[in-house]
XYZ file of N, CA and C in Angstrom:
714
model
N 0.838 -1.203 0.000
C 0.000 0.000 0.000
C 0.869 1.247 0.000
N 0.525 2.210 -0.834
C 1.210 3.491 -0.860
C 0.209 4.610 -0.589
N 0.721 5.730 -0.048
C -0.108 6.887 0.269
C 0.396 8.083 -0.526
N -0.518 8.731 -1.258
C -0.147 9.810 -2.164
C -0.926 11.080 -1.843
N -0.354 12.210 -2.270
C -1.048 13.501 -2.251
C -1.019 14.110 -3.639
N -2.165 14.652 -4.057
C -2.253 15.429 -5.279
C -3.109 16.656 -4.998
N -3.021 17.649 -5.856
C -3.799 18.869 -5.628
C -4.043 19.593 -6.936
N -5.086 20.411 -6.962
C -5.332 21.356 -8.059
C -5.354 20.661 -9.427
N -6.226 19.667 -9.557
C -6.385 18.953 -10.823
C -7.083 19.847 -11.856
N -8.025 20.635 -11.409
C -8.679 21.665 -12.226
C -9.190 21.140 -13.572
N -9.976 20.078 -13.517
C -10.671 19.616 -14.711
C -9.826 18.850 -15.702
N -8.567 18.571 -15.388
C -7.662 17.895 -16.324
C -7.703 16.381 -16.075
N -8.742 15.770 -16.590
C -8.992 14.353 -16.347
C -7.911 13.462 -16.949
N -7.368 13.833 -18.091
C -6.339 12.991 -18.719
C -5.125 12.839 -17.812
N -4.698 13.930 -17.180
C -3.559 13.847 -16.259
C -3.875 12.921 -15.093
N -5.078 13.076 -14.551
C -5.479 12.239 -13.427
C -5.549 10.776 -13.827
N -6.100 10.490 -14.983
C -6.235 9.094 -15.421
C -4.880 8.424 -15.612
N -3.886 9.171 -16.080
C -2.552 8.587 -16.232
C -1.990 8.164 -14.879
N -2.279 8.949 -13.851
C -1.856 8.569 -12.499
C -2.664 7.375 -11.986
N -3.969 7.400 -12.194
C -4.823 6.326 -11.691
C -4.402 4.969 -12.246
N -3.919 4.953 -13.484
C -3.476 3.692 -14.094
C -2.332 3.033 -13.328
N -1.630 3.806 -12.507
C -0.496 3.263 -11.748
C -0.889 2.779 -10.360
N -2.118 3.028 -9.932
C -2.528 2.735 -8.564
C -2.850 1.266 -8.349
N -2.595 0.812 -7.127
C -3.056 -0.503 -6.679
C -4.379 -0.343 -5.943
N -5.058 -1.450 -5.727
C -6.395 -1.395 -5.130
C -6.385 -0.855 -3.704
N -5.291 -1.031 -2.980
C -5.271 -0.616 -1.572
C -4.478 0.664 -1.331
N -4.126 1.387 -2.397
C -3.456 2.676 -2.228
C -4.443 3.721 -1.707
N -3.893 4.767 -1.113
C -4.688 5.892 -0.620
C -4.201 7.163 -1.314
N -5.157 7.976 -1.776
C -4.806 9.232 -2.452
C -5.548 10.379 -1.773
N -4.799 11.298 -1.184
C -5.387 12.508 -0.622
C -5.388 13.598 -1.696
N -6.567 14.144 -1.962
C -6.734 15.197 -2.970
C -6.949 16.505 -2.211
N -6.038 17.459 -2.379
C -6.044 18.659 -1.558
C -6.886 19.792 -2.150
N -7.976 19.430 -2.819
C -8.923 20.425 -3.294
C -8.636 20.955 -4.682
N -9.586 21.748 -5.175
C -9.542 22.369 -6.505
C -9.462 21.336 -7.627
N -10.447 20.476 -7.681
C -10.553 19.560 -8.816
C -11.392 20.176 -9.933
N -12.141 21.256 -9.641
C -13.047 21.846 -10.631
C -12.468 23.119 -11.230
N -13.091 23.533 -12.367
C -12.809 24.788 -13.080
C -11.470 24.734 -13.834
N -11.333 25.669 -14.741
C -10.142 25.883 -15.574
C -10.008 24.860 -16.694
N -10.177 23.553 -16.405
C -10.093 22.503 -17.414
C -11.474 21.991 -17.781
N -11.565 21.053 -18.742
C -12.856 20.690 -19.337
C -13.658 19.603 -18.625
N -13.086 18.905 -17.660
C -13.756 17.709 -17.126
C -13.961 17.774 -15.613
N -14.383 18.917 -15.128
C -14.493 19.115 -13.684
C -15.485 18.181 -13.013
N -16.697 18.124 -13.535
C -17.735 17.308 -12.911
C -17.387 15.828 -13.016
N -16.789 15.418 -14.130
C -16.374 14.020 -14.278
C -15.357 13.645 -13.198
N -14.435 14.548 -12.907
C -13.436 14.258 -11.873
C -14.093 14.183 -10.504
N -14.986 15.104 -10.212
C -15.704 15.044 -8.928
C -16.412 13.710 -8.768
N -17.109 13.273 -9.792
C -17.852 12.020 -9.702
C -16.909 10.832 -9.561
N -15.787 10.870 -10.253
C -14.803 9.788 -10.137
C -14.305 9.687 -8.694
N -13.956 10.821 -8.099
C -13.451 10.821 -6.725
C -14.527 10.368 -5.753
N -15.757 10.776 -5.992
C -16.863 10.362 -5.134
C -17.055 8.849 -5.120
N -16.761 8.211 -6.246
C -17.066 6.787 -6.393
C -15.874 5.869 -6.115
N -14.687 6.424 -5.943
C -13.487 5.615 -5.744
C -13.038 5.749 -4.290
N -13.143 4.673 -3.528
C -12.849 4.717 -2.097
C -11.379 4.957 -1.783
N -10.520 4.901 -2.775
C -9.104 5.172 -2.526
C -8.842 6.670 -2.347
N -9.793 7.504 -2.784
C -9.595 8.954 -2.764
C -10.230 9.580 -1.535
N -9.483 10.494 -0.905
C -9.975 11.280 0.227
C -9.709 12.744 -0.119
N -10.770 13.519 -0.219
C -10.642 14.865 -0.771
C -10.874 15.950 0.270
N -10.134 17.057 0.140
C -10.331 18.269 0.921
C -11.077 19.322 0.103
N -11.654 20.279 0.790
C -12.284 21.422 0.136
C -11.219 22.379 -0.385
N -11.364 22.805 -1.645
C -10.529 23.869 -2.195
C -11.358 25.116 -2.421
N -10.704 26.221 -2.755
C -11.454 27.461 -2.943
C -12.412 27.384 -4.129
N -12.111 26.563 -5.136
C -13.016 26.460 -6.282
C -14.262 25.649 -5.939
N -14.125 24.589 -5.153
C -15.324 23.882 -4.678
C -16.144 24.778 -3.751
N -15.446 25.595 -2.972
C -16.131 26.514 -2.070
C -16.945 27.541 -2.853
N -16.350 28.133 -3.895
C -17.096 29.083 -4.723
C -18.296 28.411 -5.380
N -18.097 27.194 -5.857
C -19.179 26.437 -6.479
C -20.333 26.236 -5.493
N -19.989 25.850 -4.281
C -21.018 25.610 -3.257
C -21.746 26.903 -2.901
N -21.016 27.994 -2.798
C -21.651 29.280 -2.482
C -22.723 29.633 -3.507
N -22.412 29.471 -4.783
C -23.368 29.827 -5.837
C -24.563 28.885 -5.834
N -24.305 27.596 -5.727
C -25.365 26.603 -5.898
C -26.287 26.477 -4.690
N -25.896 27.046 -3.566
C -26.735 26.942 -2.367
C -27.277 28.298 -1.921
N -27.073 29.336 -2.727
C -27.559 30.673 -2.390
C -28.690 31.063 -3.330
N -29.774 31.544 -2.773
C -30.913 31.976 -3.575
C -30.502 33.102 -4.517
N -31.024 33.037 -5.745
C -30.728 34.101 -6.718
C -31.286 35.445 -6.273
N -32.177 35.441 -5.294
C -32.749 36.689 -4.787
C -31.955 37.222 -3.600
N -30.923 36.464 -3.180
C -30.119 36.890 -2.040
C -29.228 38.063 -2.427
N -28.965 38.918 -1.452
C -28.095 40.069 -1.691
C -26.674 39.630 -2.048
N -26.287 38.413 -1.636
C -24.925 37.933 -1.875
C -24.767 37.187 -3.190
N -25.890 36.831 -3.844
C -25.790 35.912 -4.975
C -24.915 36.448 -6.107
N -25.131 37.680 -6.518
C -24.362 38.219 -7.636
C -22.864 38.257 -7.332
N -22.519 38.575 -6.088
C -21.109 38.574 -5.700
C -20.513 37.186 -5.848
N -21.223 36.172 -5.311
C -20.738 34.797 -5.412
C -20.645 34.358 -6.874
N -21.670 34.687 -7.659
C -21.737 34.238 -9.050
C -20.584 34.823 -9.870
N -20.386 36.131 -9.773
C -19.333 36.752 -10.576
C -17.949 36.321 -10.112
N -17.793 36.111 -8.811
C -16.498 35.659 -8.306
C -16.146 34.287 -8.875
N -17.111 33.393 -8.951
C -16.849 32.040 -9.444
C -16.853 31.984 -10.975
N -17.945 32.439 -11.583
C -18.149 32.230 -13.018
C -17.305 33.176 -13.857
N -17.310 34.467 -13.521
C -16.619 35.434 -14.367
C -15.129 35.496 -14.086
N -14.751 35.465 -12.808
C -13.357 35.710 -12.458
C -12.554 34.441 -12.210
N -13.214 33.292 -12.039
C -12.493 32.053 -11.724
C -12.905 30.878 -12.600
N -13.403 31.180 -13.790
C -13.619 30.168 -14.844
C -14.571 29.049 -14.430
N -15.647 29.418 -13.734
C -16.583 28.400 -13.278
C -17.709 28.070 -14.235
N -17.806 28.743 -15.384
C -18.975 28.572 -16.255
C -19.101 27.148 -16.783
N -18.010 26.554 -17.264
C -18.078 25.188 -17.788
C -18.496 24.207 -16.700
N -17.989 24.409 -15.486
C -18.386 23.546 -14.366
C -19.872 23.692 -14.079
N -20.352 24.923 -14.062
C -21.767 25.176 -13.800
C -22.645 24.544 -14.872
N -22.267 24.689 -16.123
C -23.048 24.105 -17.220
C -23.093 22.578 -17.105
N -21.950 21.961 -16.815
C -21.900 20.500 -16.693
C -22.719 20.035 -15.497
N -22.652 20.769 -14.407
C -23.451 20.439 -13.229
C -24.945 20.511 -13.548
N -25.360 21.552 -14.239
C -26.776 21.730 -14.551
C -27.309 20.664 -15.506
N -26.440 20.015 -16.250
C -26.873 18.940 -17.149
C -27.041 17.601 -16.421
N -26.592 17.522 -15.183
C -26.743 16.281 -14.428
C -28.208 16.075 -14.039
N -28.658 14.811 -13.929
C -29.988 14.559 -13.342
C -30.048 15.119 -11.921
N -31.235 15.450 -11.480
C -31.388 16.111 -10.185
C -30.765 15.308 -9.055
N -30.927 13.988 -9.052
C -30.406 13.192 -7.937
C -28.881 13.234 -7.901
N -28.241 13.361 -9.076
C -26.783 13.468 -9.102
C -26.330 14.851 -8.647
N -27.102 15.878 -8.970
C -26.756 17.218 -8.489
C -26.807 17.253 -6.964
N -27.804 16.615 -6.387
C -27.923 16.569 -4.926
C -26.727 15.843 -4.313
N -26.321 14.744 -4.928
C -25.176 13.978 -4.420
C -23.893 14.802 -4.476
N -23.703 15.549 -5.563
C -22.499 16.375 -5.694
C -22.464 17.441 -4.605
N -23.582 18.117 -4.381
C -23.618 19.161 -3.361
C -23.404 18.586 -1.966
N -24.007 17.426 -1.681
C -23.802 16.791 -0.379
C -22.339 16.408 -0.190
N -21.717 15.945 -1.270
C -20.308 15.572 -1.202
C -19.449 16.785 -0.862
N -19.683 17.906 -1.554
C -18.900 19.109 -1.294
C -19.139 19.615 0.128
N -20.391 19.586 0.561
C -20.728 20.052 1.900
C -19.977 19.292 2.972
N -19.700 18.030 2.726
C -19.052 17.186 3.730
C -17.536 17.112 3.582
N -16.964 17.898 2.671
C -15.515 17.854 2.511
C -14.819 18.477 3.721
N -13.779 17.822 4.214
C -13.001 18.417 5.316
C -12.214 19.628 4.836
N -11.879 20.498 5.777
C -11.008 21.635 5.497
C -9.543 21.277 5.726
N -9.304 20.208 6.462
C -7.927 19.814 6.761
C -7.882 18.314 7.080
N -6.701 17.762 6.937
C -6.399 16.409 7.423
C -5.146 16.514 8.294
N -5.321 16.747 9.595
C -4.150 16.821 10.470
C -3.726 15.428 10.938
N -2.474 15.336 11.388
C -1.962 14.129 12.031
C -2.094 12.874 11.177
N -1.687 12.996 9.911
C -1.626 11.832 9.034
C -0.238 11.205 9.192
N -0.185 10.019 9.735
C 1.090 9.375 10.043
C 1.435 8.341 8.983
N 2.586 8.529 8.347
C 3.079 7.607 7.327
C 4.585 7.437 7.530
N 4.997 6.223 7.785
C 6.431 5.912 7.931
C 7.159 6.859 8.892
N 6.576 7.012 10.073
C 7.196 7.783 11.161
C 7.295 9.282 10.886
N 6.561 9.754 9.900
C 6.419 11.190 9.689
C 4.956 11.568 9.869
N 4.709 12.775 10.363
C 3.346 13.240 10.602
C 3.060 14.434 9.697
N 1.976 14.334 8.958
C 1.635 15.337 7.952
C 0.348 16.069 8.318
N 0.300 17.321 7.906
C -0.910 18.134 7.998
C -1.258 18.535 6.570
N -2.401 18.061 6.085
C -2.808 18.294 4.704
C -3.888 19.369 4.665
N -3.743 20.330 3.738
C -4.681 21.440 3.641
C -4.617 21.976 2.219
N -5.685 22.647 1.785
C -5.626 23.213 0.445
C -4.644 24.374 0.372
N -4.737 25.310 1.324
C -3.859 26.471 1.223
C -3.199 26.849 2.538
N -3.981 27.133 3.585
C -3.412 27.700 4.811
C -3.769 26.853 6.028
N -2.780 26.355 6.764
C -3.070 25.508 7.932
C -3.418 26.318 9.173
N -4.162 25.691 10.080
C -4.468 26.256 11.387
C -4.421 25.132 12.414
N -4.142 25.488 13.642
C -4.083 24.477 14.703
C -5.494 24.086 15.110
N -6.085 23.190 14.354
C -7.434 22.709 14.611
C -7.448 21.192 14.508
N -8.449 20.597 15.130
C -8.738 19.210 14.835
C -9.368 19.151 13.451
N -9.560 17.963 12.932
C -10.167 17.831 11.608
C -11.578 18.412 11.634
N -11.857 19.349 10.723
C -13.185 19.946 10.648
C -13.675 19.939 9.209
N -14.995 19.983 9.061
C -15.639 20.021 7.758
C -16.347 21.357 7.582
N -16.647 21.681 6.327
C -17.350 22.921 6.058
C -18.695 22.954 6.782
N -19.359 21.809 6.890
C -20.677 21.791 7.513
C -20.603 22.070 9.023
N -19.391 21.987 9.603
C -19.255 22.220 11.034
C -19.374 23.696 11.401
N -19.157 24.583 10.428
C -19.249 26.015 10.672
C -20.001 26.657 9.513
N -20.487 27.872 9.725
C -21.249 28.565 8.696
C -20.445 28.636 7.407
N -21.101 28.341 6.260
C -20.342 28.207 5.021
C -19.762 29.535 4.535
N -20.202 30.664 5.086
C -19.613 31.946 4.700
C -18.667 32.477 5.774
N -18.270 31.609 6.681
C -17.388 31.995 7.771
C -15.998 32.347 7.232
N -15.374 33.376 7.795
C -14.043 33.783 7.345
C -13.012 32.690 7.572
N -13.267 31.794 8.505
C -12.312 30.729 8.784
C -12.176 29.801 7.577
N -13.300 29.516 6.918
C -13.225 28.697 5.706
C -12.393 29.416 4.657
N -12.631 30.707 4.486
C -11.867 31.481 3.499
C -10.375 31.377 3.773
N -9.983 31.401 5.040
C -8.568 31.304 5.365
C -8.001 29.949 4.969
N -8.719 28.878 5.238
C -8.262 27.530 4.890
C -8.077 27.359 3.382
N -8.952 27.973 2.588
C -8.938 27.669 1.155
C -8.439 28.809 0.274
N -8.286 30.013 0.830
C -7.873 31.161 0.016
C -6.516 31.747 0.412
N -6.208 31.801 1.708
C -4.967 32.444 2.148
C -3.749 31.691 1.609
N -2.712 32.434 1.307
C -1.486 31.815 0.789
C -0.396 31.823 1.853
N 0.403 30.778 1.849
C 1.523 30.655 2.776
C 2.810 30.969 2.028
N 3.682 31.737 2.640
C 4.995 32.003 2.060
C 5.944 30.862 2.420
N 6.624 30.332 1.418
C 7.591 29.282 1.687
C 8.644 29.816 2.649
N 8.874 29.076 3.728
C 9.810 29.520 4.755
C 9.132 30.159 5.948
N 7.839 30.418 5.849
C 7.086 30.996 6.964
C 7.033 30.001 8.116
N 7.200 30.486 9.349
C 7.145 29.629 10.528
C 5.686 29.311 10.833
N 5.277 28.072 10.532
C 3.865 27.713 10.638
C 3.494 27.194 12.022
N 4.442 26.563 12.734
C 4.201 26.090 14.096
C 2.948 25.223 14.195
N 2.895 24.174 13.382
C 1.741 23.271 13.382
C 2.118 21.961 14.077
N 2.521 22.074 15.345
C 2.815 20.899 16.178
C 3.786 19.931 15.515
N 4.830 20.463 14.909
C 5.869 19.635 14.289
C 5.350 18.744 13.165
N 4.219 19.093 12.594
C 3.705 18.356 11.446
C 4.247 18.974 10.149
N 4.431 18.140 9.144
C 4.857 18.609 7.827
C 3.614 19.035 7.055
N 3.535 20.301 6.702
C 2.367 20.838 6.002
C 2.525 20.593 4.508
N 1.505 19.967 3.904
C 1.468 19.787 2.461
C 0.232 20.500 1.939
N 0.427 21.360 0.948
C -0.662 22.205 0.447
C -0.539 22.363 -1.059
N -1.591 22.933 -1.637
C -1.598 23.298 -3.048
C -1.864 24.782 -3.168
N -2.799 25.131 -4.056
C -3.345 26.489 -4.190
C -2.432 27.453 -4.935
N -1.141 27.487 -4.595
C -0.208 28.383 -5.276
C 0.623 27.572 -6.266
N 0.466 27.802 -7.581
C 1.243 27.032 -8.558
C 2.741 27.163 -8.303
N 3.452 26.040 -8.412
C 4.895 26.075 -8.154
C 5.613 26.978 -9.159
N 4.986 27.246 -10.305
C 5.592 28.160 -11.278
C 5.767 29.570 -10.697
N 4.981 29.900 -9.675
C 5.127 31.191 -9.007
C 6.529 31.322 -8.404
N 7.073 30.195 -7.940
C 8.403 30.186 -7.338
C 9.489 29.815 -8.351
N 9.172 28.890 -9.258
C 10.181 28.365 -10.179
C 10.305 29.178 -11.460
N 9.287 29.992 -11.760
C 9.236 30.730 -13.017
C 8.305 30.045 -13.995
N 7.574 30.841 -14.755
C 6.554 30.273 -15.641
C 7.152 29.457 -16.774
N 8.435 29.653 -17.077
C 9.084 28.904 -18.152
C 10.037 27.835 -17.625
N 9.881 27.482 -16.361
C 10.770 26.488 -15.755
C 10.724 25.171 -16.531
N 11.886 24.621 -16.809
C 11.945 23.357 -17.541
C 11.630 22.178 -16.650
N 11.955 22.290 -15.372
C 11.719 21.201 -14.425
C 10.659 21.640 -13.421
N 9.520 20.975 -13.437
C 8.459 21.229 -12.464
C 8.619 20.240 -11.315
N 8.553 20.752 -10.109
C 8.742 19.905 -8.935
C 8.048 20.558 -7.752
N 7.850 19.795 -6.663
C 7.328 20.430 -5.444
C 8.273 21.526 -4.959
N 7.714 22.521 -4.294
C 8.504 23.597 -3.705
C 8.412 23.466 -2.189
N 9.546 23.589 -1.502
C 9.550 23.371 -0.055
C 10.570 24.279 0.607
N 10.507 24.347 1.936
C 11.270 25.333 2.709
C 12.583 24.771 3.246
N 13.261 23.964 2.456
C 14.515 23.370 2.891
C 15.299 22.968 1.651
N 16.590 22.737 1.825
C 17.384 22.237 0.712
C 17.072 20.779 0.414
N 16.530 20.086 1.403
C 16.215 18.661 1.286
C 14.747 18.449 1.611
N 14.016 17.841 0.706
C 12.578 17.658 0.937
C 12.299 16.844 2.187
N 13.216 15.956 2.570
C 13.014 15.143 3.769
C 13.179 15.923 5.059
N 13.658 17.160 4.956
C 13.780 18.018 6.130
C 12.803 19.189 6.068
N 11.891 19.177 5.115
C 10.964 20.294 4.910
C 9.870 20.309 5.966
N 9.372 21.529 6.236
C 8.211 21.703 7.115
C 6.970 22.106 6.317
N 7.186 22.538 5.076
C 6.080 22.961 4.210
C 6.415 22.545 2.777
N 5.445 21.912 2.099
C 5.639 21.446 0.731
C 4.436 21.851 -0.101
N 4.690 22.549 -1.212
C 3.642 22.980 -2.144
C 3.656 22.032 -3.344
N 2.485 21.448 -3.673
C 2.428 20.476 -4.762
C 1.449 20.875 -5.871
N 1.143 22.164 -5.994
C 0.276 22.630 -7.084
C 1.114 22.763 -8.352
N 0.942 21.834 -9.297
C 1.740 21.805 -10.516
C 1.289 22.752 -11.612
N 0.322 23.630 -11.312
C -0.032 24.694 -12.242
C -1.023 24.327 -13.324
N -1.785 23.244 -13.158
C -2.749 22.874 -14.197
C -3.786 23.965 -14.431
N -4.075 24.760 -13.409
C -5.036 25.857 -13.577
C -4.538 26.905 -14.550
N -3.232 27.031 -14.684
C -2.662 28.062 -15.544
C -2.685 27.666 -17.016
N -2.797 26.342 -17.275
C -2.714 25.809 -18.642
C -1.406 26.189 -19.332
N -0.370 26.438 -18.530
C 0.948 26.665 -19.091
C 1.476 25.374 -19.713
N 2.382 25.509 -20.656
C 2.920 24.338 -21.348
C 3.626 23.391 -20.378
N 4.225 23.929 -19.319
C 4.963 23.080 -18.385
C 4.126 22.622 -17.183
N 2.835 22.883 -17.205
C 2.000 22.488 -16.063
C 1.823 20.975 -16.019
N 1.813 20.434 -14.806
C 1.713 18.995 -14.585
C 0.890 18.709 -13.331
N 0.418 17.479 -13.234
C -0.123 16.985 -11.971
C 1.050 16.429 -11.178
N 1.353 17.054 -10.029
C 2.420 16.563 -9.162
C 1.827 15.534 -8.210
N 2.418 14.350 -8.172
C 1.981 13.280 -7.271
C 3.092 13.052 -6.260
N 2.819 13.371 -4.999
C 3.794 13.211 -3.929
C 3.473 11.954 -3.143
N 4.446 11.058 -3.033
C 4.274 9.832 -2.252
C 4.714 10.108 -0.816
N 3.796 9.950 0.141
C 4.115 10.243 1.533
C 4.998 9.181 2.169
N 5.100 8.025 1.548
C 5.922 6.960 2.124
C 7.403 7.339 2.158
N 7.865 8.066 1.133
C 9.285 8.424 1.076
C 9.523 9.835 0.524
N 8.443 10.611 0.347
C 8.510 11.979 -0.184
C 9.137 12.039 -1.583
N 8.987 10.987 -2.334
C 9.341 11.028 -3.750
C 8.137 11.570 -4.527
N 8.361 11.996 -5.763
C 7.253 12.533 -6.550
C 7.398 12.154 -8.004
N 6.256 12.151 -8.695
C 6.216 11.925 -10.134
C 5.282 12.953 -10.746
N 5.457 13.187 -12.043
C 4.658 14.155 -12.772
C 3.803 13.445 -13.804
N 2.565 13.912 -13.936
C 1.642 13.320 -14.913
C 0.967 14.428 -15.711
């Protein structure tokens, strides 16, 4: 059995499928949010993750925006803000269209799935290392879900929107923080020939923070799905 982390798939089903072909039946894959928007197959990826017990998913800011729009009345004072933030400014239109084409019972299942997504996975122990998994910004909390607090709470925004600076002292009980949200091209350069995780040490095995967003949302030529194996902190690109 192997344990993996991936993040920010953003509708790129082909990249995900190439990784899935390598999995064994008893592997575990933690998905650190943002499977929707930017690419063409957002809803298909959500449904795949929902149906495959090997996958454990966190809430990302794009799933959060999706949930805000789909659960807010069009007559609400907040609806237009949520709608334009997701659809106009964050490429949510294709996701919304695909969602609306689903039968009603499948739409309900998708929303229930998003509602129950955790905001964090703290204290994940693999081979004598302890990991804290989050979409963007960690906090010293026990494992919590979006449904545990009001869905418009600023705390959710911090978990899925705030960015961490590599090298920042996070003080998360000696856990290794693994996150996505910020494409590694932000640190490596948009024309970087080698895409890899970015971390706060010269050696990944001594890192306290690891960013694994391979930039699929950017649709840059060098964007990849970064797959980090927690067993030995090795990685592969798909």
